[in-house]
mmCIF file of C-alpha atoms in Angstrom:
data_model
loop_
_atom_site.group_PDB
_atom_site.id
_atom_site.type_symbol
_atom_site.label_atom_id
_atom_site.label_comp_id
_atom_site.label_asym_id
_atom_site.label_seq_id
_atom_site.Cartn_x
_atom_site.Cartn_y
_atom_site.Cartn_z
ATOM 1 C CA UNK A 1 227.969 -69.307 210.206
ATOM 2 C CA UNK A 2 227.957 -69.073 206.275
ATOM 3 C CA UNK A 3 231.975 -69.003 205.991
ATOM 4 C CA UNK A 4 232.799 -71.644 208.094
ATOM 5 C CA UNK A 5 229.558 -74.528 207.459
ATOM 6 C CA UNK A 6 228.139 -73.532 204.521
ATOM 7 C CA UNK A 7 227.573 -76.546 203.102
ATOM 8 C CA UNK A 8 225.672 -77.687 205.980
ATOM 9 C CA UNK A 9 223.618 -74.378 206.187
ATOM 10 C CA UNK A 10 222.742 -74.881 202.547
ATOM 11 C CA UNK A 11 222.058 -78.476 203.163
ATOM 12 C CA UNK A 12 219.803 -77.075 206.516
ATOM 13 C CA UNK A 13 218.017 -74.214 203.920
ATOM 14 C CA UNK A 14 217.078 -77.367 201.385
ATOM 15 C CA UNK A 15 214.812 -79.078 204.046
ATOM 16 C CA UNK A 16 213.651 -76.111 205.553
ATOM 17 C CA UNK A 17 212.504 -74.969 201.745
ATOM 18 C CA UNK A 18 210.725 -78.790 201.235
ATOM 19 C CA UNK A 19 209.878 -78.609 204.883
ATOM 20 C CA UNK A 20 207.925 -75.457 204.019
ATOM 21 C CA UNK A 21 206.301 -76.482 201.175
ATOM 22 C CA UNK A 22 204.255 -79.377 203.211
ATOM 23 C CA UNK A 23 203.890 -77.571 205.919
ATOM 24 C CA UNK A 24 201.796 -74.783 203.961
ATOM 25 C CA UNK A 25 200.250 -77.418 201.890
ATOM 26 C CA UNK A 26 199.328 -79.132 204.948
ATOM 27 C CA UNK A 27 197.493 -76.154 206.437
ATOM 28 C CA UNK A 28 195.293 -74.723 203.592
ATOM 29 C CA UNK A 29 193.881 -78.250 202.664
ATOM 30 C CA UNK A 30 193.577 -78.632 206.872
ATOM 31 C CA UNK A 31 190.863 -75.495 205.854
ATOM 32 C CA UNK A 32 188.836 -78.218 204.008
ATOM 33 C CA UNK A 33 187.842 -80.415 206.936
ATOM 34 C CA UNK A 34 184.811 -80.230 207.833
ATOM 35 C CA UNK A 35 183.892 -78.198 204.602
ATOM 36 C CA UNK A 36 184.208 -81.093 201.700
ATOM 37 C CA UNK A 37 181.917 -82.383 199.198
ATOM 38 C CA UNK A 38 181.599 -85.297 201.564
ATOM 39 C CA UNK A 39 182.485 -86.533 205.123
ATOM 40 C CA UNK A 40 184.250 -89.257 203.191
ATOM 41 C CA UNK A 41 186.481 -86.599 201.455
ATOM 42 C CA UNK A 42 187.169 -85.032 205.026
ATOM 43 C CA UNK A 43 188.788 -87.907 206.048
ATOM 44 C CA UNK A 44 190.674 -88.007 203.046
ATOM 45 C CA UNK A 45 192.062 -84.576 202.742
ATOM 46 C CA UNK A 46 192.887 -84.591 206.730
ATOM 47 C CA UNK A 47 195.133 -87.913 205.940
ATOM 48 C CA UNK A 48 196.866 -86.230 203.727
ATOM 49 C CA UNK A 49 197.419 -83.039 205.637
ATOM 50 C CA UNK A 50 198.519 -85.169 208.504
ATOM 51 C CA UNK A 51 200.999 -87.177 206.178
ATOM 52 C CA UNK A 52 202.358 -83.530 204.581
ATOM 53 C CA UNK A 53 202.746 -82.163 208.264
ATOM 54 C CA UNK A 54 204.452 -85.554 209.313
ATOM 55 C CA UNK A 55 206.834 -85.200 206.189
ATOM 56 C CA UNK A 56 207.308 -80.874 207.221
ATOM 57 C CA UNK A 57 208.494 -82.384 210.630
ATOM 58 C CA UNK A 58 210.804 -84.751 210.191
ATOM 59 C CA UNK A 59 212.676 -82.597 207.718
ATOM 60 C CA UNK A 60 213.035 -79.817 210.494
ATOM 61 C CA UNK A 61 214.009 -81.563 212.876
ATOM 62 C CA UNK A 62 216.537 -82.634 210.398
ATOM 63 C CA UNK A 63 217.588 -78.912 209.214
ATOM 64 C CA UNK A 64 217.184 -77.764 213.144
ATOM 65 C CA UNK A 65 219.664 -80.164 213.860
ATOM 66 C CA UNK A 66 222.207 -79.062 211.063
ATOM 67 C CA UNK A 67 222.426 -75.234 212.066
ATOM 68 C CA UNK A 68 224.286 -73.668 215.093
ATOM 69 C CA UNK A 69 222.785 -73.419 217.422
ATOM 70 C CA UNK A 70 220.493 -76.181 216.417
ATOM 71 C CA UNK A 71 216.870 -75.575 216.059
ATOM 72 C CA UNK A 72 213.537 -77.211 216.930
ATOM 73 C CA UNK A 73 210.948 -78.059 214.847
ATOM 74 C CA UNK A 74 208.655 -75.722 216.884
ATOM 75 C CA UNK A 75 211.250 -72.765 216.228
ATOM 76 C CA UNK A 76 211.521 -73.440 212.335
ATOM 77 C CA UNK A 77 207.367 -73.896 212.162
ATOM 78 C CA UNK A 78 206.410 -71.281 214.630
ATOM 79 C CA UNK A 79 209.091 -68.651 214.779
ATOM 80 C CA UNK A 80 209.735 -67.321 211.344
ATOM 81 C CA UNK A 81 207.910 -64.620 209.965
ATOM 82 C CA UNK A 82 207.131 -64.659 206.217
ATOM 83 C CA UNK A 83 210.009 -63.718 205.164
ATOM 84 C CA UNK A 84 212.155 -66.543 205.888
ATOM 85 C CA UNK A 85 209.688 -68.736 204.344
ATOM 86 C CA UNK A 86 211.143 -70.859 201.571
ATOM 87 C CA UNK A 87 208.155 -72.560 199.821
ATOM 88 C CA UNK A 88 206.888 -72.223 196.353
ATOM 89 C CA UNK A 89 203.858 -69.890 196.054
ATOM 90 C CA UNK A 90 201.559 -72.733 194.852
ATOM 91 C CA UNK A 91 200.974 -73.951 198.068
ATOM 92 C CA UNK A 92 200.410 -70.775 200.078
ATOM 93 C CA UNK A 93 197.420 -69.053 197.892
ATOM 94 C CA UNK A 94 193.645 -68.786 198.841
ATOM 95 C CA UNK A 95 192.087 -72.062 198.544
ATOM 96 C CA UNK A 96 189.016 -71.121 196.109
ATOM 97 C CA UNK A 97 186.401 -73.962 195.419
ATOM 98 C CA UNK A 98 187.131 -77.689 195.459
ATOM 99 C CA UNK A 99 188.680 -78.032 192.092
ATOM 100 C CA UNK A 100 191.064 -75.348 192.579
ATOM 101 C CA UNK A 101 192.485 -77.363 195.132
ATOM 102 C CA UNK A 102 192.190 -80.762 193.709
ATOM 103 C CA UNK A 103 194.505 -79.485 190.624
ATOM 104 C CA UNK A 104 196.870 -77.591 192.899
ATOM 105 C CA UNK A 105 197.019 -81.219 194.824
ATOM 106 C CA UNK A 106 197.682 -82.703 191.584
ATOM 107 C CA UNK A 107 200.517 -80.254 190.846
ATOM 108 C CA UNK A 108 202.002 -80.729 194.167
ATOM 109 C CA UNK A 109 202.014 -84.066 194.661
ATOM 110 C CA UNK A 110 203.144 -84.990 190.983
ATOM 111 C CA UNK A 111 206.215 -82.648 191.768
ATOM 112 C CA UNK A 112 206.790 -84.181 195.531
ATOM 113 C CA UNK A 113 206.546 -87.636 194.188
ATOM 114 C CA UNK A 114 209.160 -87.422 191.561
ATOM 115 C CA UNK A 115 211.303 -85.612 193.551
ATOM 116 C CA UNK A 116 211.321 -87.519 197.217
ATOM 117 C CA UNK A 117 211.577 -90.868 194.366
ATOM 118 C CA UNK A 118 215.250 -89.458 193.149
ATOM 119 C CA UNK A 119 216.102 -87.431 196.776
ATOM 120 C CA UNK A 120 215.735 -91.277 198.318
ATOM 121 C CA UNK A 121 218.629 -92.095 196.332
ATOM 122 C CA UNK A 122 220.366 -88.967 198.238
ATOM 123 C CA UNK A 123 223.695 -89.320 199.392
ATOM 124 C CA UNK A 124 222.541 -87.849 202.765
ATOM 125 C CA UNK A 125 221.239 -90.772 204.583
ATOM 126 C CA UNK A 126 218.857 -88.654 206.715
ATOM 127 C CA UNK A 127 217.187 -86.912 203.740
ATOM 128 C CA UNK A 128 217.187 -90.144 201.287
ATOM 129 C CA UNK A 129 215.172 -91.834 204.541
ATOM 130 C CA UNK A 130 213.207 -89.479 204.620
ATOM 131 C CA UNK A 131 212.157 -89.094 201.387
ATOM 132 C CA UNK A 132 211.912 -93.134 200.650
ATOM 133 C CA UNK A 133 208.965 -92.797 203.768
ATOM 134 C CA UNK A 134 207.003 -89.720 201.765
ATOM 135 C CA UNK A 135 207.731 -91.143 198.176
ATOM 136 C CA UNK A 136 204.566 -93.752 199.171
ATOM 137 C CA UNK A 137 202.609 -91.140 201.215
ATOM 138 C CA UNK A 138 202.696 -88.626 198.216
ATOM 139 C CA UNK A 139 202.177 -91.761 195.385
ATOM 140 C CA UNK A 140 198.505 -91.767 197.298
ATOM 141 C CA UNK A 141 197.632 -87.828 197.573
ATOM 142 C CA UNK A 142 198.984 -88.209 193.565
ATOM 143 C CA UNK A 143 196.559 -90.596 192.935
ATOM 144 C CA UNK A 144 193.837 -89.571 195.133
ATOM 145 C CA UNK A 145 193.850 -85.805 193.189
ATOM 146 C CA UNK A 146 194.137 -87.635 190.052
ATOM 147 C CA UNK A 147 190.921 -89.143 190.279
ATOM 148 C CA UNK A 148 188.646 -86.084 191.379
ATOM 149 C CA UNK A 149 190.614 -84.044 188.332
ATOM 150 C CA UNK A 150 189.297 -86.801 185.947
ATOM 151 C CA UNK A 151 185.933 -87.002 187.536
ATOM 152 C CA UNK A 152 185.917 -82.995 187.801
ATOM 153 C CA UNK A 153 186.726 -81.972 184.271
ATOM 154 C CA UNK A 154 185.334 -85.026 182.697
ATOM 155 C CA UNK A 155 182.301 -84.556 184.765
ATOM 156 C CA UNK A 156 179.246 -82.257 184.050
ATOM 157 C CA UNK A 157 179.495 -78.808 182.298
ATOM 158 C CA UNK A 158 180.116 -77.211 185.661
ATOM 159 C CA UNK A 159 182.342 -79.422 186.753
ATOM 160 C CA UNK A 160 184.811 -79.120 183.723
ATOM 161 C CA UNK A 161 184.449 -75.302 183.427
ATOM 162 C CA UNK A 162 185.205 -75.137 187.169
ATOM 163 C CA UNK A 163 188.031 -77.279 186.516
ATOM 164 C CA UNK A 164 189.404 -75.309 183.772
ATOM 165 C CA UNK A 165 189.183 -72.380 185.699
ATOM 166 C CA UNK A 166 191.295 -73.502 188.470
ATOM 167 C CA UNK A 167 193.946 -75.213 186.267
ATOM 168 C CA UNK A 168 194.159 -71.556 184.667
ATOM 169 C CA UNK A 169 194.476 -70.204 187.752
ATOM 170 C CA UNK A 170 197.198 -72.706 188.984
ATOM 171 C CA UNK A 171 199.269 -72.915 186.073
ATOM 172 C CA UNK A 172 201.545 -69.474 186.059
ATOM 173 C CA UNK A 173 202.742 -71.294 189.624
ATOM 174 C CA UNK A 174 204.219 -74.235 188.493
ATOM 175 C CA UNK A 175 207.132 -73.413 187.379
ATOM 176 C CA UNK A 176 208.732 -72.177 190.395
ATOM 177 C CA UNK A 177 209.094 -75.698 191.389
ATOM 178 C CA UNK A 178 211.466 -76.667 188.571
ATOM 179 C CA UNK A 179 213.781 -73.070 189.062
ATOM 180 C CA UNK A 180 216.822 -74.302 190.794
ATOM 181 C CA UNK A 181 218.687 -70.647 191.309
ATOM 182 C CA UNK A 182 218.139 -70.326 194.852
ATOM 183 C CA UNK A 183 219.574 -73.815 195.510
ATOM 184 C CA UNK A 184 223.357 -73.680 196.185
ATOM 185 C CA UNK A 185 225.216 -75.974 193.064
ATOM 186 C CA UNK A 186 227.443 -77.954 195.335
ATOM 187 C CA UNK A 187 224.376 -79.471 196.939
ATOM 188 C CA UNK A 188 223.394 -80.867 193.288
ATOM 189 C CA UNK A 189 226.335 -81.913 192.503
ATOM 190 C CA UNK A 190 227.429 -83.555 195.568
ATOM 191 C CA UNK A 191 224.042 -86.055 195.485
ATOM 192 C CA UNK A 192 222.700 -84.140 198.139
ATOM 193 C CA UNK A 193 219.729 -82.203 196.498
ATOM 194 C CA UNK A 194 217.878 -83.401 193.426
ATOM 195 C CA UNK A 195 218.048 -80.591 190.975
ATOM 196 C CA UNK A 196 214.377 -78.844 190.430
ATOM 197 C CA UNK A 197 215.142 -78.715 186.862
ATOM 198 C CA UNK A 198 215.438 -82.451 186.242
ATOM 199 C CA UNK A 199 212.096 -82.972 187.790
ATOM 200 C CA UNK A 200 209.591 -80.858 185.056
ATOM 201 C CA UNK A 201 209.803 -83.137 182.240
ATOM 202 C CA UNK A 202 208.526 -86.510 184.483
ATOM 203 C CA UNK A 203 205.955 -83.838 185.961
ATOM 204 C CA UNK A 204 204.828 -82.087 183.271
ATOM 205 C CA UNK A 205 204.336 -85.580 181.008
ATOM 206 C CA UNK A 206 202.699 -86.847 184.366
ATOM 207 C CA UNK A 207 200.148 -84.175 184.696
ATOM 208 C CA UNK A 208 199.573 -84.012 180.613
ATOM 209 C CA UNK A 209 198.319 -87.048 180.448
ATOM 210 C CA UNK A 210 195.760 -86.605 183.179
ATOM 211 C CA UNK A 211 194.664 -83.168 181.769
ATOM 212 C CA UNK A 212 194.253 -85.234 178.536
ATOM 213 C CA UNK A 213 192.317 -87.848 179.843
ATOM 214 C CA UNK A 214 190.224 -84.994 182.145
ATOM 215 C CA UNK A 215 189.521 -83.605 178.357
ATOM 216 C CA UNK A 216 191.242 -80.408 180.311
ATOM 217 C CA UNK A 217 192.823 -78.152 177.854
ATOM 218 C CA UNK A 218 196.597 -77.006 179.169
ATOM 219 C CA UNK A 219 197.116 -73.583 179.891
ATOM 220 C CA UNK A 220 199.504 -71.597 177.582
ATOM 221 C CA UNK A 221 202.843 -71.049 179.745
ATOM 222 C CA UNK A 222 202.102 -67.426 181.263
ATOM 223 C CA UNK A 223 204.914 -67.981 184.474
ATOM 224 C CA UNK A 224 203.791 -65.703 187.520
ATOM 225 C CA UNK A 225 206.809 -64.009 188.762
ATOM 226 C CA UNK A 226 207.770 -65.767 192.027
ATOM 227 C CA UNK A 227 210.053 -65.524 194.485
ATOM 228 C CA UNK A 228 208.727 -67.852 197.121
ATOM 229 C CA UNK A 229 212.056 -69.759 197.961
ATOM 230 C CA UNK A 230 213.799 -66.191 198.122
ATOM 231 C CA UNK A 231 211.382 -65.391 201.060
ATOM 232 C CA UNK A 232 209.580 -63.430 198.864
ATOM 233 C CA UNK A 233 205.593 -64.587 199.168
ATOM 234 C CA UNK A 234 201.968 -63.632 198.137
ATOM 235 C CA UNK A 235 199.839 -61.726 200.616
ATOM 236 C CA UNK A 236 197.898 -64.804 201.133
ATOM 237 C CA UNK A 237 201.214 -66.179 203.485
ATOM 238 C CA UNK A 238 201.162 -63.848 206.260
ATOM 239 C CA UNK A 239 198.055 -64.078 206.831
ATOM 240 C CA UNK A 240 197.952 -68.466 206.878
ATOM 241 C CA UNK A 241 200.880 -67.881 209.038
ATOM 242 C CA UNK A 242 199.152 -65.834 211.823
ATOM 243 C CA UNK A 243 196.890 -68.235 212.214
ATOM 244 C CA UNK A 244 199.280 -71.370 212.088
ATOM 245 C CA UNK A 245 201.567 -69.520 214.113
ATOM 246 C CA UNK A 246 199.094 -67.406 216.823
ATOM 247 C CA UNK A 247 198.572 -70.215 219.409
ATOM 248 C CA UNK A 248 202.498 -70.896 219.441
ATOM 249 C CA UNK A 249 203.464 -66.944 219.900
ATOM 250 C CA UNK A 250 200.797 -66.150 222.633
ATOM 251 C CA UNK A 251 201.459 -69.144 224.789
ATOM 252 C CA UNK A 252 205.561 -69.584 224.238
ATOM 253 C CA UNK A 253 206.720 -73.267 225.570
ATOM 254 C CA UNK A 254 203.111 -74.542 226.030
ATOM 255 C CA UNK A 255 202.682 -77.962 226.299
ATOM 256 C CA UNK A 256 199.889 -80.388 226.010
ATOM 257 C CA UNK B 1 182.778 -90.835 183.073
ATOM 258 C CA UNK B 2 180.302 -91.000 186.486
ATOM 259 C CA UNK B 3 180.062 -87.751 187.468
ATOM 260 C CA UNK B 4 181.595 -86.196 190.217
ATOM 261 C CA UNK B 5 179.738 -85.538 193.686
ATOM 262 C CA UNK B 6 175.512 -84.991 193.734
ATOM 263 C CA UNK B 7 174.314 -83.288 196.204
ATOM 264 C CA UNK B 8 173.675 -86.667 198.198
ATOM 265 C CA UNK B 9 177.443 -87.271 197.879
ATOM 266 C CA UNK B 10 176.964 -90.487 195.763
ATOM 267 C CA UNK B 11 175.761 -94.453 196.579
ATOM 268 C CA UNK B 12 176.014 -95.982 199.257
ATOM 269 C CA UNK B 13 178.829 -98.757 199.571
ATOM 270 C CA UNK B 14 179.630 -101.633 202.284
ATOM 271 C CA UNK B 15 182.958 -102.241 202.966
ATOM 272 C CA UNK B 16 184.621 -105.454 204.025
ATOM 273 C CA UNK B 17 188.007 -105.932 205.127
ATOM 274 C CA UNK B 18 190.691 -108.225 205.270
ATOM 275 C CA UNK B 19 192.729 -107.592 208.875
ATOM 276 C CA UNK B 20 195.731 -109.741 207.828
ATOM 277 C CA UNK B 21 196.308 -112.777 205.946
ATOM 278 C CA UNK B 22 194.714 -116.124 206.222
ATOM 279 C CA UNK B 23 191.681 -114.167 207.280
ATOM 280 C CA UNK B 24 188.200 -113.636 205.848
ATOM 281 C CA UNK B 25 187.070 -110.252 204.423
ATOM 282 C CA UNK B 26 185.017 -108.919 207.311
ATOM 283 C CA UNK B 27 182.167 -105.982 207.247
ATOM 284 C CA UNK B 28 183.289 -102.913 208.843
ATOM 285 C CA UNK B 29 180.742 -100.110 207.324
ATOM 286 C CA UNK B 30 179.832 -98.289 204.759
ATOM 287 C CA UNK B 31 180.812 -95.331 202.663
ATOM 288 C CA UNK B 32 179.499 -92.633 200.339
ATOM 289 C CA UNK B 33 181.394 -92.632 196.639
ATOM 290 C CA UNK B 34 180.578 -91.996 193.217
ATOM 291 C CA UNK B 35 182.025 -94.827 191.451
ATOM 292 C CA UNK B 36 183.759 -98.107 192.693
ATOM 293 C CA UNK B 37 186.942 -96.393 192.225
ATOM 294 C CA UNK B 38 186.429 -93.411 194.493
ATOM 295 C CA UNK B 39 184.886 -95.972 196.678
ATOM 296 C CA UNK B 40 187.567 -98.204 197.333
ATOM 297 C CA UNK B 41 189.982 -94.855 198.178
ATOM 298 C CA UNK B 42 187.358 -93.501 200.392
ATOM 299 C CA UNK B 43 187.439 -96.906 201.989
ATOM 300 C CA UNK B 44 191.094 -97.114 201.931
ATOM 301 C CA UNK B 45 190.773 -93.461 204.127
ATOM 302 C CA UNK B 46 188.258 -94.129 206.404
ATOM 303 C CA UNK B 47 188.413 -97.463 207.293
ATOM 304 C CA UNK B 48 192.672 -98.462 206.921
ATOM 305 C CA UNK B 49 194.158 -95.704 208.010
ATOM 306 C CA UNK B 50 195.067 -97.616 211.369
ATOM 307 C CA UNK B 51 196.522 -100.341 209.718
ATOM 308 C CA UNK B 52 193.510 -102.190 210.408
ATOM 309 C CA UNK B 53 194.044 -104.202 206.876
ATOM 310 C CA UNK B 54 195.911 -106.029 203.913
ATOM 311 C CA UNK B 55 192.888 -106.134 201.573
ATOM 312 C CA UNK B 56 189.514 -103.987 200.687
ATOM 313 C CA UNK B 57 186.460 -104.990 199.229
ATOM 314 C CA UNK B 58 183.362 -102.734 198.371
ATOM 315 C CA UNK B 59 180.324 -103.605 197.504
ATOM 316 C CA UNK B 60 176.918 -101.107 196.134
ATOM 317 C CA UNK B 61 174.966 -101.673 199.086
ATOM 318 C CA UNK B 62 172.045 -101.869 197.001
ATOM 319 C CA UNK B 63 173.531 -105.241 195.296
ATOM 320 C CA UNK B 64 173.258 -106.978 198.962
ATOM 321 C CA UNK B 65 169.962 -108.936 199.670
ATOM 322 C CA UNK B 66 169.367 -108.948 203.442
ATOM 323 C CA UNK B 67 167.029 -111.447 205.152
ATOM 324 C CA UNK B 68 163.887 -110.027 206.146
ATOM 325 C CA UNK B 69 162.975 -108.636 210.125
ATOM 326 C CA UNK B 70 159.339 -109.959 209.144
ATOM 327 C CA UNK B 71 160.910 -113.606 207.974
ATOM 328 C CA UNK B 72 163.518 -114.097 211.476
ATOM 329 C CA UNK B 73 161.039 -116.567 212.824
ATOM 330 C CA UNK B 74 160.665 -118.995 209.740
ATOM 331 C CA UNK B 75 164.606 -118.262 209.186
ATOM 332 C CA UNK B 76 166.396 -119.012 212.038
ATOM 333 C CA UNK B 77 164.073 -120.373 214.923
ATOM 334 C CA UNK B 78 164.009 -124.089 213.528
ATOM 335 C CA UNK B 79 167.450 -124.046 214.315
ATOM 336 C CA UNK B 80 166.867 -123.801 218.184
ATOM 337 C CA UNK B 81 165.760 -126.939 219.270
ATOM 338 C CA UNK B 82 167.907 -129.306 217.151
ATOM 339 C CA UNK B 83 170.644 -129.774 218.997
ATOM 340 C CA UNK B 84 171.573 -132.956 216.939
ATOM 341 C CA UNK B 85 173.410 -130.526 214.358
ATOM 342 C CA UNK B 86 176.065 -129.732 216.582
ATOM 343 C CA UNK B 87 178.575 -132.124 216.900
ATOM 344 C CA UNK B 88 178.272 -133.186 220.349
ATOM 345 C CA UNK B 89 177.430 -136.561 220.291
ATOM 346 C CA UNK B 90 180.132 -138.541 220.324
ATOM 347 C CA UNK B 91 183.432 -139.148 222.590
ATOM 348 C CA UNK B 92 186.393 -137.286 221.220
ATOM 349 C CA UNK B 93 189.391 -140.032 221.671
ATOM 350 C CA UNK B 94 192.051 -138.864 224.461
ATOM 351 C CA UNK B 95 195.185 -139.168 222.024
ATOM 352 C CA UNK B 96 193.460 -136.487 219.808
ATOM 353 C CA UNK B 97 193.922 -132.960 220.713
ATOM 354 C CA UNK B 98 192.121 -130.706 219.138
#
């Protein structure tokens, strides 16, 4: 399959590696509902699980439908092990308190919105759709993180040491989402892919001047060594995967 | 800076919508925020999330002043029997259709 389509299998690996990244996103902050500072925030964090998840699908379907034999979304979500896993580590770690994950939304969606802004100008029609239907979706979750971060750190004594804390703790995992080696060239240079590099500069200014405004101090650059779009993960994914993926494996092909 | 979440989960806000254009804001509920800006996003999330709107308003609920149970009589009952303030009283021409 690699010799003859590679392009295409590349092209299928790209939104199976974005794919993956909501998807995981989407089920750690799904861990939240029900347990939020607030009903309101419930409601909140499950919209934008549900828009990550809706984002996850439509790009599987889309790389299911680029491999031979094609594959459903069901068989990309539910029928990988770990290992064939392509998202970044940020997204797949233990959630910790509230403002861990508010900052690691932050991160996320800063990165997502820059990058489904410049994939909608993709030469692939299917992924620049796509993308121009998340770009708004993740402009909200961007938004909707920024404003607990400045509330959080700019907030009481607990609140901004909390804060810190979890922006220490997130930091060594954002650069993996500006390392493009695992991302075939031609896809870049064809106007397929947007290139992960281009994207830290918008992100990092982005998320500077929140941090600044927060009165959040940024983390000196200590880079974790990742290799989440290699396959290689954190404990932390197996174990969100046996639960995301338990109901699918013990009943195979049930419906609602 | 308003601080982030008490333990009560912040004031109290009404929110009124707008369901499309050329249509008055109308009350739908209320909401829990910290600050008018949280508020109007928790609105957005609970209350818009079916497309249910074009516009948001929110409002402290402790800014409204609501008539009184205790004052309904005085209020509204002198309104019953004067049917003269409807606009009933007079033939509406056949050529205009309302």
């Amino acid at each position: 399959m690699r010799s003859t389509c590679e392009a295409v299998a590349t092209e299928a690996e790209y939104a199976v590696a974005l794919a993956d990244d909501a998807l995981v996103a989407s089920q750690r902050l799904v861990e939240w509902v029900a347990r939020a500072p607030q009903i309101e925030e419930d409601v909140a964090i499950g919209n934008i699980a549900l828009d990550l998840l809706g984002q996850a699908r439509l790009l599987y379907q889309y790389a299911g439908s680029l491999t031979d034999p094609p594959r459903t979304e069901d068989d990309l979500a539910y029928f990988r092990d770990e290992r064939a896993f392509r998202n970044v580590c940020l997204v797949e770690r233990e959630n910790g308190d509230f403002a861990v994950t508010m900052v690691r939304l932050l991160v996320l969606a800063a990165y997502q919105r820059e990058l489904y802004d410049r994939l909608a100008r993709s030469v692939d029609p299917t992924l620049a759709a796509i993308a121009a239907k998340a770009v708004k979706e993740v402009a909200y979750h961007r938004d909707h993180a920024r404003q607990w971060v400045l509330r959080l750190g700019d907030g009481t004594p607990e609140s901004h040491r909390r804060t810190q804390t979890a922006l220490e703790a997130e930091w060594p995992w954002v650069s993996e989402l500006f390392d493009g080696g695992w991302l075939a060239p031609a896809l870049v240079e064809r106007g397929v892919a947007v290139a992960p590099a281009s994207l830290e500069e918008p992100v990092l200014a982005f998320l500077r001047e929140v941090l600044d405004e927060a009165t959040l101090a940024e983390p000196d650059p200590r880079p974790a060594v990742t290799a989440g779009r290699e396959g290689r993960h954190t404990e932390a994914l197996g174990h969100l995967l046996t639960e995301l993926q338990h109901l699918a494996r013990s009943h195979p092909g049930a419906s609602w | 800076m308003v601080s982030a979440s008490s333990t009560t989960g912040g004031e109290l806000w009404e929110v009124f919508v707008r369901p499309r254009r050329g249509l008055a804001h109308v009350h739908v509920g209320s909401i829990h925020a910290s600050d008018a800006a949280m508020a109007l996003r928790n609105a957005r999330d609970v209350y818009t999330r079916r497309q249910e709107g074009v516009s948001l308003w929110v409002v402290p609920a402790a800014e409204v002043r609501a008539s009184s149970p205790d004052e309904q009589d005085s209020f509204f009952d002198p309104a019953a029997d004067k049917a003269y303030r409807h606009p009933t009283f007079y033939e509406v021409p056949d050529a205009l259709h309302l």
